[in-house]
Amino acid sequence: MTMHCTTGTLLKTFTTPLTRRASTLPPSFLLPAFTTTTTLPSPSSSSSFSTTTPHHARKDGNPYRGVSPLHRSGLNKTLRKSPDYKGLRDQLQRGLPQPVLDQSKRSEVEVDEDHGLWEFLPPGRHSLMDPSELRSHGRAWTAAELRKKDWDDLHRLWWVCLKEANRLQTQKAERNRLGEMYGDYENDARMKATKTTMDKIRTVLLERWYAWENARSEAMLDEEVNMYAELDNNEQAYFPKEEQLEGDDATSSADGSSSSLPPPDGARLLETRV
């Protein structure tokens, strides 16, 4: 028994260091990892596993990229620079032709006295009208007066007012360019009368358009009216009912007058409505 214990003790003393040594060593397939020195790669030298292109700032040569009046995006740096008004003015003065004030040096050019551009100047064909001339004008047209005019008269009156407004605006801009001058009050009063007349012309034309549109809508629903009749080809646009024809015939017979309408079975009289 003692011999067995001594043998077991001796065997334990020989096997114990081998077991501890084996437990402290790593597995054989991990030995290369412990023998070489491992260094972590730097972030700049590391490669990405993604195949997509990196998001760099787009290099575009368009200086107006991002400028949109629809989305109200901001202006570019090139547009924020204030222009050189002095250099631009000098360049324009050098490039513009200078007027010839000497009558003897002017070239003799035949000008049409009835040219249409003369209508954009005052009656005296000078650049500005004095306040007394601006004050001499009548009142604006009323809508009741314009309702009595036909289309051609309204068209002529509209163009007269339009040319008058053009002349007044040109003279006002010229006075502002020359400096402190009289005539702005009279010019604004004359412009107000002109604009009022133009507004009344629009009102009358709008009333006529609504009247025509209502009549057209009623005619589309009327069975007696043919809206698609071609009057140039003598097509009939109005087809009265038989009851109306018989009633008109009976009324005319009772009065003793002959009816001008054809019999119901005969050819109908062509009638057009304007």
mmCIF file of C-alpha atoms in Angstrom:
data_model
loop_
_atom_site.group_PDB
_atom_site.id
_atom_site.type_symbol
_atom_site.label_atom_id
_atom_site.label_comp_id
_atom_site.label_asym_id
_atom_site.label_seq_id
_atom_site.Cartn_x
_atom_site.Cartn_y
_atom_site.Cartn_z
ATOM 1 C CA MET A 1 0.000 0.000 0.000
ATOM 2 C CA THR A 2 2.809 2.301 0.904
ATOM 3 C CA MET A 3 4.719 1.306 -2.188
ATOM 4 C CA HIS A 4 1.692 2.150 -4.278
ATOM 5 C CA CYS A 5 1.395 5.563 -2.689
ATOM 6 C CA THR A 6 5.079 6.267 -3.105
ATOM 7 C CA THR A 7 4.935 5.297 -6.748
ATOM 8 C CA GLY A 8 1.924 7.488 -7.305
ATOM 9 C CA THR A 9 3.631 10.383 -5.597
ATOM 10 C CA LEU A 10 6.743 9.983 -7.709
ATOM 11 C CA LEU A 11 4.761 9.804 -10.869
ATOM 12 C CA LYS A 12 2.901 12.952 -9.872
ATOM 13 C CA THR A 13 6.117 14.836 -9.322
ATOM 14 C CA PHE A 14 7.330 13.999 -12.845
ATOM 15 C CA THR A 15 4.080 14.763 -14.636
ATOM 16 C CA THR A 16 3.155 17.996 -12.850
ATOM 17 C CA PRO A 17 5.812 20.275 -14.466
ATOM 18 C CA LEU A 18 4.972 18.979 -17.937
ATOM 19 C CA THR A 19 1.298 19.762 -17.472
ATOM 20 C CA ARG A 20 1.986 23.297 -16.226
ATOM 21 C CA ARG A 21 4.412 23.894 -19.103
ATOM 22 C CA ALA A 22 1.850 22.685 -21.650
ATOM 23 C CA SER A 23 -0.882 24.837 -20.122
ATOM 24 C CA THR A 24 1.203 28.046 -20.303
ATOM 25 C CA LEU A 25 2.116 27.616 -23.998
ATOM 26 C CA PRO A 26 -0.440 28.671 -26.629
ATOM 27 C CA PRO A 27 -1.647 26.270 -29.294
ATOM 28 C CA SER A 28 0.689 25.540 -32.135
ATOM 29 C CA PHE A 29 -1.391 27.365 -34.786
ATOM 30 C CA LEU A 30 -1.136 30.624 -32.766
ATOM 31 C CA LEU A 31 2.647 30.588 -32.413
ATOM 32 C CA PRO A 32 3.342 32.759 -35.542
ATOM 33 C CA ALA A 33 1.169 35.514 -34.028
ATOM 34 C CA PHE A 34 3.383 35.646 -30.922
ATOM 35 C CA THR A 35 6.679 35.419 -32.706
ATOM 36 C CA THR A 36 6.135 38.471 -35.061
ATOM 37 C CA THR A 37 5.620 42.039 -33.889
ATOM 38 C CA THR A 38 2.154 43.378 -34.720
ATOM 39 C CA THR A 39 1.747 47.079 -35.607
ATOM 40 C CA LEU A 40 -1.623 48.752 -36.052
ATOM 41 C CA PRO A 41 -2.045 50.471 -39.415
ATOM 42 C CA SER A 42 -2.562 54.242 -39.394
ATOM 43 C CA PRO A 43 -5.973 55.621 -40.439
ATOM 44 C CA SER A 44 -4.458 57.263 -43.532
ATOM 45 C CA SER A 45 -2.924 54.030 -44.817
ATOM 46 C CA SER A 46 -5.936 51.854 -44.067
ATOM 47 C CA SER A 47 -8.053 50.810 -46.997
ATOM 48 C CA SER A 48 -11.838 50.998 -46.920
ATOM 49 C CA PHE A 49 -13.944 47.910 -47.469
ATOM 50 C CA SER A 50 -16.562 49.999 -49.385
ATOM 51 C CA THR A 51 -16.455 50.061 -53.177
ATOM 52 C CA THR A 52 -18.253 53.429 -53.475
ATOM 53 C CA THR A 53 -16.342 56.596 -54.318
ATOM 54 C CA PRO A 54 -15.570 58.928 -51.420
ATOM 55 C CA HIS A 55 -17.693 62.065 -51.055
ATOM 56 C CA HIS A 56 -15.369 64.884 -52.007
ATOM 57 C CA ALA A 57 -16.403 68.443 -52.787
ATOM 58 C CA ARG A 58 -17.506 68.755 -56.407
ATOM 59 C CA LYS A 59 -15.075 70.791 -58.440
ATOM 60 C CA ASP A 60 -17.301 72.669 -60.871
ATOM 61 C CA GLY A 61 -16.168 75.532 -63.062
ATOM 62 C CA ASN A 62 -19.631 77.127 -63.201
ATOM 63 C CA PRO A 63 -19.508 80.323 -61.080
ATOM 64 C CA TYR A 64 -23.312 80.598 -61.052
ATOM 65 C CA ARG A 65 -23.888 77.149 -59.543
ATOM 66 C CA GLY A 66 -26.538 77.360 -56.831
ATOM 67 C CA VAL A 67 -28.004 80.687 -57.941
ATOM 68 C CA SER A 68 -31.740 80.165 -58.453
ATOM 69 C CA PRO A 69 -34.394 82.914 -58.397
ATOM 70 C CA LEU A 70 -37.078 80.231 -58.093
ATOM 71 C CA HIS A 71 -35.701 78.792 -54.846
ATOM 72 C CA ARG A 72 -34.264 82.169 -53.748
ATOM 73 C CA SER A 73 -30.811 80.759 -53.200
ATOM 74 C CA GLY A 74 -28.007 83.135 -52.349
ATOM 75 C CA LEU A 75 -25.836 84.940 -54.822
ATOM 76 C CA ASN A 76 -22.388 83.786 -55.713
ATOM 77 C CA LYS A 77 -19.277 85.651 -54.697
ATOM 78 C CA THR A 78 -18.777 86.971 -58.197
ATOM 79 C CA LEU A 79 -22.204 88.620 -58.150
ATOM 80 C CA ARG A 80 -21.707 90.301 -54.777
ATOM 81 C CA LYS A 81 -19.002 92.581 -56.074
ATOM 82 C CA SER A 82 -20.195 96.117 -56.646
ATOM 83 C CA PRO A 83 -19.679 97.210 -60.265
ATOM 84 C CA ASP A 84 -17.294 99.985 -61.126
ATOM 85 C CA TYR A 85 -19.797 102.663 -62.091
ATOM 86 C CA LYS A 86 -17.105 105.245 -62.760
ATOM 87 C CA GLY A 87 -15.233 103.046 -65.193
ATOM 88 C CA LEU A 88 -18.494 102.005 -66.851
ATOM 89 C CA ARG A 89 -19.575 105.619 -67.233
ATOM 90 C CA ASP A 90 -16.226 106.598 -68.750
ATOM 91 C CA GLN A 91 -16.388 103.689 -71.155
ATOM 92 C CA LEU A 92 -19.893 104.627 -72.264
ATOM 93 C CA GLN A 93 -18.936 108.256 -72.737
ATOM 94 C CA ARG A 94 -16.009 107.293 -74.915
ATOM 95 C CA GLY A 95 -18.082 104.864 -76.958
ATOM 96 C CA LEU A 96 -21.214 107.002 -77.439
ATOM 97 C CA PRO A 97 -21.313 109.422 -80.366
ATOM 98 C CA GLN A 98 -21.202 113.108 -79.545
ATOM 99 C CA PRO A 99 -23.924 115.398 -80.918
ATOM 100 C CA VAL A 100 -22.926 117.918 -83.556
ATOM 101 C CA LEU A 101 -24.045 121.335 -82.329
ATOM 102 C CA ASP A 102 -22.785 123.302 -85.304
ATOM 103 C CA GLN A 103 -25.500 123.477 -87.942
ATOM 104 C CA SER A 104 -22.963 123.823 -90.765
ATOM 105 C CA LYS A 105 -21.248 120.544 -89.864
ATOM 106 C CA ARG A 106 -24.402 118.497 -89.755
ATOM 107 C CA SER A 107 -25.178 116.163 -92.608
ATOM 108 C CA GLU A 108 -28.292 116.868 -94.588
ATOM 109 C CA VAL A 109 -30.583 113.915 -94.015
ATOM 110 C CA GLU A 110 -34.115 113.888 -95.309
ATOM 111 C CA VAL A 111 -36.478 112.974 -92.507
ATOM 112 C CA ASP A 112 -40.036 111.899 -93.096
ATOM 113 C CA GLU A 113 -42.291 114.470 -91.478
ATOM 114 C CA ASP A 114 -45.088 111.925 -91.091
ATOM 115 C CA HIS A 115 -42.923 109.259 -89.462
ATOM 116 C CA GLY A 116 -44.600 107.308 -86.711
ATOM 117 C CA LEU A 117 -41.844 108.009 -84.165
ATOM 118 C CA TRP A 118 -42.815 111.683 -84.088
ATOM 119 C CA GLU A 119 -45.936 110.633 -82.168
ATOM 120 C CA PHE A 120 -43.764 109.737 -79.165
ATOM 121 C CA LEU A 121 -42.732 113.409 -78.852
ATOM 122 C CA PRO A 122 -44.867 116.338 -77.664
ATOM 123 C CA PRO A 123 -46.800 118.318 -80.302
ATOM 124 C CA GLY A 124 -43.967 120.864 -80.581
ATOM 125 C CA ARG A 125 -41.448 118.048 -81.153
ATOM 126 C CA HIS A 126 -39.320 119.121 -78.207
ATOM 127 C CA SER A 127 -38.067 116.951 -75.376
ATOM 128 C CA LEU A 128 -39.986 118.502 -72.470
ATOM 129 C CA MET A 129 -43.300 120.253 -71.972
ATOM 130 C CA ASP A 130 -43.607 123.157 -69.572
ATOM 131 C CA PRO A 131 -46.082 122.924 -66.651
ATOM 132 C CA SER A 132 -48.652 125.105 -68.437
ATOM 133 C CA GLU A 133 -48.754 122.681 -71.378
ATOM 134 C CA LEU A 134 -48.972 119.694 -69.069
ATOM 135 C CA ARG A 135 -51.860 121.292 -67.211
ATOM 136 C CA SER A 136 -53.935 121.829 -70.360
ATOM 137 C CA HIS A 137 -55.759 118.515 -70.620
ATOM 138 C CA GLY A 138 -59.299 117.306 -70.230
ATOM 139 C CA ARG A 139 -60.883 114.840 -67.851
ATOM 140 C CA ALA A 140 -60.842 111.081 -68.124
ATOM 141 C CA TRP A 141 -63.480 109.178 -70.092
ATOM 142 C CA THR A 142 -66.267 107.512 -68.141
ATOM 143 C CA ALA A 143 -67.547 103.980 -68.609
ATOM 144 C CA ALA A 144 -70.997 105.257 -69.669
ATOM 145 C CA GLU A 145 -69.440 107.248 -72.501
ATOM 146 C CA LEU A 146 -67.240 104.384 -73.634
ATOM 147 C CA ARG A 147 -70.157 101.900 -73.782
ATOM 148 C CA LYS A 148 -71.513 103.856 -76.768
ATOM 149 C CA LYS A 149 -68.297 103.346 -78.745
ATOM 150 C CA ASP A 150 -67.645 100.437 -81.067
ATOM 151 C CA TRP A 151 -64.585 98.228 -81.109
ATOM 152 C CA ASP A 152 -62.613 100.370 -83.581
ATOM 153 C CA ASP A 153 -63.130 103.546 -81.568
ATOM 154 C CA LEU A 154 -62.054 101.842 -78.357
ATOM 155 C CA HIS A 155 -58.973 100.469 -80.113
ATOM 156 C CA ARG A 156 -57.967 103.926 -81.399
ATOM 157 C CA LEU A 157 -58.564 105.554 -78.022
ATOM 158 C CA TRP A 158 -56.484 102.879 -76.288
ATOM 159 C CA TRP A 159 -53.460 103.556 -78.518
ATOM 160 C CA VAL A 160 -53.834 107.322 -78.065
ATOM 161 C CA CYS A 161 -53.717 106.837 -74.283
ATOM 162 C CA LEU A 162 -50.803 104.430 -74.576
ATOM 163 C CA LYS A 163 -48.697 106.898 -76.561
ATOM 164 C CA GLU A 164 -49.615 109.662 -74.132
ATOM 165 C CA ALA A 165 -48.482 107.543 -71.169
ATOM 166 C CA ASN A 166 -45.230 106.782 -72.995
ATOM 167 C CA ARG A 167 -44.562 110.491 -73.566
ATOM 168 C CA LEU A 168 -45.303 111.377 -69.942
ATOM 169 C CA GLN A 169 -43.038 108.668 -68.563
ATOM 170 C CA THR A 170 -40.230 109.716 -70.913
ATOM 171 C CA GLN A 171 -40.511 113.351 -69.850
ATOM 172 C CA LYS A 172 -40.547 112.407 -66.174
ATOM 173 C CA ALA A 173 -37.372 110.367 -66.585
ATOM 174 C CA GLU A 174 -35.733 113.268 -68.444
ATOM 175 C CA ARG A 175 -36.619 115.718 -65.653
ATOM 176 C CA ASN A 176 -35.161 113.362 -63.059
ATOM 177 C CA ARG A 177 -31.973 113.124 -65.096
ATOM 178 C CA LEU A 178 -31.577 116.888 -65.479
ATOM 179 C CA GLY A 179 -32.218 117.607 -61.810
ATOM 180 C CA GLU A 180 -34.664 119.809 -59.911
ATOM 181 C CA MET A 181 -37.281 120.934 -62.416
ATOM 182 C CA TYR A 182 -40.936 121.919 -62.294
ATOM 183 C CA GLY A 183 -43.671 119.846 -63.844
ATOM 184 C CA ASP A 184 -43.820 116.632 -61.800
ATOM 185 C CA TYR A 185 -47.165 117.534 -60.210
ATOM 186 C CA GLU A 186 -48.771 118.410 -63.549
ATOM 187 C CA ASN A 187 -47.235 115.317 -65.143
ATOM 188 C CA ASP A 188 -48.694 113.036 -62.453
ATOM 189 C CA ALA A 189 -52.151 114.598 -62.799
ATOM 190 C CA ARG A 190 -52.099 114.112 -66.568
ATOM 191 C CA MET A 191 -50.874 110.532 -66.138
ATOM 192 C CA LYS A 192 -53.688 109.820 -63.654
ATOM 193 C CA ALA A 193 -56.325 110.943 -66.170
ATOM 194 C CA THR A 194 -54.712 108.819 -68.884
ATOM 195 C CA LYS A 195 -54.539 105.725 -66.683
ATOM 196 C CA THR A 196 -58.171 106.200 -65.591
ATOM 197 C CA THR A 197 -59.320 106.230 -69.215
ATOM 198 C CA MET A 198 -57.371 103.045 -69.929
ATOM 199 C CA ASP A 199 -58.907 101.349 -66.894
ATOM 200 C CA LYS A 200 -62.419 102.309 -68.063
ATOM 201 C CA ILE A 201 -61.687 100.876 -71.526
ATOM 202 C CA ARG A 202 -60.703 97.589 -69.883
ATOM 203 C CA THR A 203 -63.919 97.636 -67.842
ATOM 204 C CA VAL A 204 -66.125 98.146 -70.920
ATOM 205 C CA LEU A 205 -64.343 95.419 -72.875
ATOM 206 C CA LEU A 206 -64.690 93.057 -69.922
ATOM 207 C CA GLU A 207 -68.436 93.752 -69.738
ATOM 208 C CA ARG A 208 -68.805 93.010 -73.441
ATOM 209 C CA TRP A 209 -66.855 89.806 -73.101
ATOM 210 C CA TYR A 210 -69.081 88.606 -70.248
ATOM 211 C CA ALA A 211 -72.204 89.465 -72.271
ATOM 212 C CA TRP A 212 -70.870 87.532 -75.264
ATOM 213 C CA GLU A 213 -69.899 84.568 -73.090
ATOM 214 C CA ASN A 214 -73.368 84.415 -71.479
ATOM 215 C CA ALA A 215 -75.025 84.591 -74.884
ATOM 216 C CA ARG A 216 -72.792 81.829 -76.198
ATOM 217 C CA SER A 217 -73.610 79.617 -73.211
ATOM 218 C CA GLU A 218 -77.321 80.151 -73.723
ATOM 219 C CA ALA A 219 -77.039 79.425 -77.443
ATOM 220 C CA MET A 220 -75.214 76.157 -76.769
ATOM 221 C CA LEU A 221 -78.241 74.973 -74.754
ATOM 222 C CA ASP A 222 -80.823 76.237 -77.255
ATOM 223 C CA GLU A 223 -82.046 73.595 -79.704
ATOM 224 C CA GLU A 224 -83.055 76.188 -82.278
ATOM 225 C CA VAL A 225 -79.539 77.621 -82.650
ATOM 226 C CA ASN A 226 -76.749 75.903 -84.572
ATOM 227 C CA MET A 227 -73.449 77.252 -83.214
ATOM 228 C CA TYR A 228 -71.400 75.280 -85.740
ATOM 229 C CA ALA A 229 -73.113 76.614 -88.862
ATOM 230 C CA GLU A 230 -70.791 78.051 -91.482
ATOM 231 C CA LEU A 231 -72.414 81.294 -92.542
ATOM 232 C CA ASP A 232 -70.024 81.728 -95.453
ATOM 233 C CA ASN A 233 -71.456 78.553 -97.001
ATOM 234 C CA ASN A 234 -75.052 79.807 -96.480
ATOM 235 C CA GLU A 235 -75.748 77.270 -93.748
ATOM 236 C CA GLN A 236 -78.767 77.918 -91.574
ATOM 237 C CA ALA A 237 -77.945 78.901 -87.991
ATOM 238 C CA TYR A 238 -81.491 79.311 -86.596
ATOM 239 C CA PHE A 239 -84.227 76.659 -86.770
ATOM 240 C CA PRO A 240 -87.534 77.906 -85.312
ATOM 241 C CA LYS A 241 -89.978 75.357 -83.961
ATOM 242 C CA GLU A 242 -93.077 74.237 -85.890
ATOM 243 C CA GLU A 243 -95.446 75.511 -83.182
ATOM 244 C CA GLN A 244 -93.962 78.968 -83.467
ATOM 245 C CA LEU A 245 -94.364 78.942 -87.249
ATOM 246 C CA GLU A 246 -98.005 77.854 -87.011
ATOM 247 C CA GLY A 247 -98.724 80.469 -84.344
ATOM 248 C CA ASP A 248 -97.230 83.227 -86.456
ATOM 249 C CA ASP A 249 -99.222 82.031 -89.492
ATOM 250 C CA ALA A 250 -102.481 82.045 -87.546
ATOM 251 C CA THR A 251 -101.837 85.504 -86.170
ATOM 252 C CA SER A 252 -101.077 86.937 -89.573
ATOM 253 C CA SER A 253 -104.201 85.286 -91.082
ATOM 254 C CA ALA A 254 -106.402 86.736 -88.363
ATOM 255 C CA ASP A 255 -105.029 90.200 -89.031
ATOM 256 C CA GLY A 256 -105.736 89.769 -92.751
ATOM 257 C CA SER A 257 -102.129 90.194 -93.770
ATOM 258 C CA SER A 258 -100.276 87.687 -95.877
ATOM 259 C CA SER A 259 -97.605 85.717 -94.138
ATOM 260 C CA SER A 260 -94.052 86.035 -95.437
ATOM 261 C CA LEU A 261 -93.086 82.618 -94.043
ATOM 262 C CA PRO A 262 -93.119 79.561 -96.345
ATOM 263 C CA PRO A 263 -95.514 76.659 -95.665
ATOM 264 C CA PRO A 264 -94.318 74.095 -93.119
ATOM 265 C CA ASP A 265 -93.753 71.419 -95.773
ATOM 266 C CA GLY A 266 -91.871 73.758 -98.077
ATOM 267 C CA ALA A 267 -88.308 74.952 -98.027
ATOM 268 C CA ARG A 268 -87.466 76.987 -94.947
ATOM 269 C CA LEU A 269 -86.271 80.501 -95.265
ATOM 270 C CA LEU A 270 -82.596 80.910 -94.494
ATOM 271 C CA GLU A 271 -82.131 83.133 -91.479
ATOM 272 C CA THR A 272 -78.979 84.024 -89.614
ATOM 273 C CA ARG A 273 -78.485 85.840 -86.358
ATOM 274 C CA VAL A 274 -75.515 88.022 -85.669
#
